[in-house]
């Protein structure tokens, strides 16, 4: 069971806006930054959001991140078929002295 | 462009030692702007960070951080002569069966300090079975 909690699945239709949530605690999200990674089958995860809401160069602005207290969200607007993937949140945990990941949310584009 | 290439055996018996190597191109294992990580992924444990090694020239020192879940069994070593880093995990069990990834954690100091895993190796499936 992951320290960061995510819903196992989400779905949306092309063009729609979907939100994926991540719930943590004071020792991780509440005290450090949140990261979001996208993983397509057979490939390594790819960073979408770092430092709560920053997009690395090359990541479309359809992806946005936010954080409030001990929870965080990833929003995807203008949903496209290629967005179908598993999305993971991550954070540093002060109690565990290491990075932790959420269990992942599988996004299906209907 | 940074590339990470992993190598190592894919099949181990219980109690053996897992050894993987990650060769770096396009950056240096001694870079002040990076840390070098190992992360694994399995259906039962999901994505699990194992540890990292990094060098900071202001202290002329190498640092290591390890996940509590594997502390005591894990060693991550840099090899500056070959520009690579390695993972050793002792006394493996079937629970260590996973895809293992090496990853660069970039550290950017621009206003604040930003860090994230930006480049990953291709992944190595390691199976532990008798």
JSON list of N, CA and C in Angstrom, two decimals, chain A residues 9 14 21 23 27 29 31 33 37 42 47 55 67 69-70 72 80 84 89 93 97 107:
[
{"chain": "A", "resi": 9, "resn": "UNK", "atom": "N", "xyz": [-8.12, 4.47, -11.15]},
{"chain": "A", "resi": 9, "resn": "UNK", "atom": "CA", "xyz": [-8.49, 4.71, -12.54]},
{"chain": "A", "resi": 9, "resn": "UNK", "atom": "C", "xyz": [-9.21, 6.04, -12.70]},
{"chain": "A", "resi": 14, "resn": "UNK", "atom": "N", "xyz": [-12.12, 12.69, -25.50]},
{"chain": "A", "resi": 14, "resn": "UNK", "atom": "CA", "xyz": [-11.23, 13.67, -26.13]},
{"chain": "A", "resi": 14, "resn": "UNK", "atom": "C", "xyz": [-11.76, 15.10, -26.00]},
{"chain": "A", "resi": 21, "resn": "UNK", "atom": "N", "xyz": [-6.01, 13.09, -8.54]},
{"chain": "A", "resi": 21, "resn": "UNK", "atom": "CA", "xyz": [-5.66, 13.56, -7.20]},
{"chain": "A", "resi": 21, "resn": "UNK", "atom": "C", "xyz": [-4.67, 12.63, -6.52]},
{"chain": "A", "resi": 23, "resn": "UNK", "atom": "N", "xyz": [-3.20, 12.06, -2.43]},
{"chain": "A", "resi": 23, "resn": "UNK", "atom": "CA", "xyz": [-3.34, 12.45, -1.03]},
{"chain": "A", "resi": 23, "resn": "UNK", "atom": "C", "xyz": [-2.16, 11.91, -0.22]},
{"chain": "A", "resi": 27, "resn": "UNK", "atom": "N", "xyz": [4.29, 14.66, 6.44]},
{"chain": "A", "resi": 27, "resn": "UNK", "atom": "CA", "xyz": [5.70, 14.30, 6.29]},
{"chain": "A", "resi": 27, "resn": "UNK", "atom": "C", "xyz": [6.14, 14.25, 4.83]},
{"chain": "A", "resi": 29, "resn": "UNK", "atom": "N", "xyz": [3.80, 15.39, 1.21]},
{"chain": "A", "resi": 29, "resn": "UNK", "atom": "CA", "xyz": [3.23, 16.50, 0.44]},
{"chain": "A", "resi": 29, "resn": "UNK", "atom": "C", "xyz": [3.13, 17.76, 1.29]},
{"chain": "A", "resi": 31, "resn": "UNK", "atom": "N", "xyz": [5.02, 18.93, 3.45]},
{"chain": "A", "resi": 31, "resn": "UNK", "atom": "CA", "xyz": [6.27, 19.60, 3.79]},
{"chain": "A", "resi": 31, "resn": "UNK", "atom": "C", "xyz": [7.27, 19.65, 2.64]},
{"chain": "A", "resi": 33, "resn": "UNK", "atom": "N", "xyz": [7.85, 19.23, -2.02]},
{"chain": "A", "resi": 33, "resn": "UNK", "atom": "CA", "xyz": [7.26, 19.41, -3.33]},
{"chain": "A", "resi": 33, "resn": "UNK", "atom": "C", "xyz": [6.60, 18.13, -3.84]},
{"chain": "A", "resi": 37, "resn": "UNK", "atom": "N", "xyz": [4.47, 12.07, -12.77]},
{"chain": "A", "resi": 37, "resn": "UNK", "atom": "CA", "xyz": [5.11, 11.32, -13.84]},
{"chain": "A", "resi": 37, "resn": "UNK", "atom": "C", "xyz": [4.05, 10.59, -14.65]},
{"chain": "A", "resi": 42, "resn": "UNK", "atom": "N", "xyz": [5.47, -0.29, -21.16]},
{"chain": "A", "resi": 42, "resn": "UNK", "atom": "CA", "xyz": [6.77, -0.70, -21.66]},
{"chain": "A", "resi": 42, "resn": "UNK", "atom": "C", "xyz": [7.83, 0.37, -21.66]},
{"chain": "A", "resi": 47, "resn": "UNK", "atom": "N", "xyz": [8.69, 12.74, -16.56]},
{"chain": "A", "resi": 47, "resn": "UNK", "atom": "CA", "xyz": [8.24, 13.81, -15.69]},
{"chain": "A", "resi": 47, "resn": "UNK", "atom": "C", "xyz": [7.31, 14.75, -16.44]},
{"chain": "A", "resi": 55, "resn": "UNK", "atom": "N", "xyz": [6.38, 22.93, -15.19]},
{"chain": "A", "resi": 55, "resn": "UNK", "atom": "CA", "xyz": [6.50, 22.01, -16.32]},
{"chain": "A", "resi": 55, "resn": "UNK", "atom": "C", "xyz": [7.90, 22.09, -16.90]},
{"chain": "A", "resi": 67, "resn": "UNK", "atom": "N", "xyz": [-1.12, 22.15, -5.56]},
{"chain": "A", "resi": 67, "resn": "UNK", "atom": "CA", "xyz": [-0.97, 21.51, -4.25]},
{"chain": "A", "resi": 67, "resn": "UNK", "atom": "C", "xyz": [-1.69, 22.36, -3.21]},
{"chain": "A", "resi": 69, "resn": "UNK", "atom": "N", "xyz": [-2.16, 21.97, 1.05]},
{"chain": "A", "resi": 69, "resn": "UNK", "atom": "CA", "xyz": [-1.99, 21.19, 2.28]},
{"chain": "A", "resi": 69, "resn": "UNK", "atom": "C", "xyz": [-1.28, 19.88, 2.02]},
{"chain": "A", "resi": 70, "resn": "UNK", "atom": "N", "xyz": [-1.96, 18.78, 2.29]},
{"chain": "A", "resi": 70, "resn": "UNK", "atom": "CA", "xyz": [-1.35, 17.46, 2.11]},
{"chain": "A", "resi": 70, "resn": "UNK", "atom": "C", "xyz": [-1.91, 16.74, 0.89]},
{"chain": "A", "resi": 72, "resn": "UNK", "atom": "N", "xyz": [-2.53, 16.97, -3.59]},
{"chain": "A", "resi": 72, "resn": "UNK", "atom": "CA", "xyz": [-2.10, 17.58, -4.85]},
{"chain": "A", "resi": 72, "resn": "UNK", "atom": "C", "xyz": [-2.97, 17.06, -5.98]},
{"chain": "A", "resi": 80, "resn": "UNK", "atom": "N", "xyz": [-6.36, 14.11, -25.03]},
{"chain": "A", "resi": 80, "resn": "UNK", "atom": "CA", "xyz": [-6.06, 13.50, -26.31]},
{"chain": "A", "resi": 80, "resn": "UNK", "atom": "C", "xyz": [-5.82, 12.01, -26.11]},
{"chain": "A", "resi": 84, "resn": "UNK", "atom": "N", "xyz": [-3.50, 8.64, -22.81]},
{"chain": "A", "resi": 84, "resn": "UNK", "atom": "CA", "xyz": [-3.83, 7.38, -22.13]},
{"chain": "A", "resi": 84, "resn": "UNK", "atom": "C", "xyz": [-2.53, 6.76, -21.60]},
{"chain": "A", "resi": 89, "resn": "UNK", "atom": "N", "xyz": [1.99, 10.30, -8.78]},
{"chain": "A", "resi": 89, "resn": "UNK", "atom": "CA", "xyz": [2.49, 11.42, -8.02]},
{"chain": "A", "resi": 89, "resn": "UNK", "atom": "C", "xyz": [3.69, 10.93, -7.19]},
{"chain": "A", "resi": 93, "resn": "UNK", "atom": "N", "xyz": [9.66, 12.07, 1.40]},
{"chain": "A", "resi": 93, "resn": "UNK", "atom": "CA", "xyz": [9.04, 11.88, 2.71]},
{"chain": "A", "resi": 93, "resn": "UNK", "atom": "C", "xyz": [10.10, 12.06, 3.79]},
{"chain": "A", "resi": 97, "resn": "UNK", "atom": "N", "xyz": [12.80, 9.47, 4.87]},
{"chain": "A", "resi": 97, "resn": "UNK", "atom": "CA", "xyz": [14.06, 9.96, 4.29]},
{"chain": "A", "resi": 97, "resn": "UNK", "atom": "C", "xyz": [14.29, 9.41, 2.89]},
{"chain": "A", "resi": 107, "resn": "UNK", "atom": "N", "xyz": [-5.29, 6.29, -16.68]},
{"chain": "A", "resi": 107, "resn": "UNK", "atom": "CA", "xyz": [-6.21, 7.17, -17.40]},
{"chain": "A", "resi": 107, "resn": "UNK", "atom": "C", "xyz": [-6.60, 6.53, -18.72]}
]
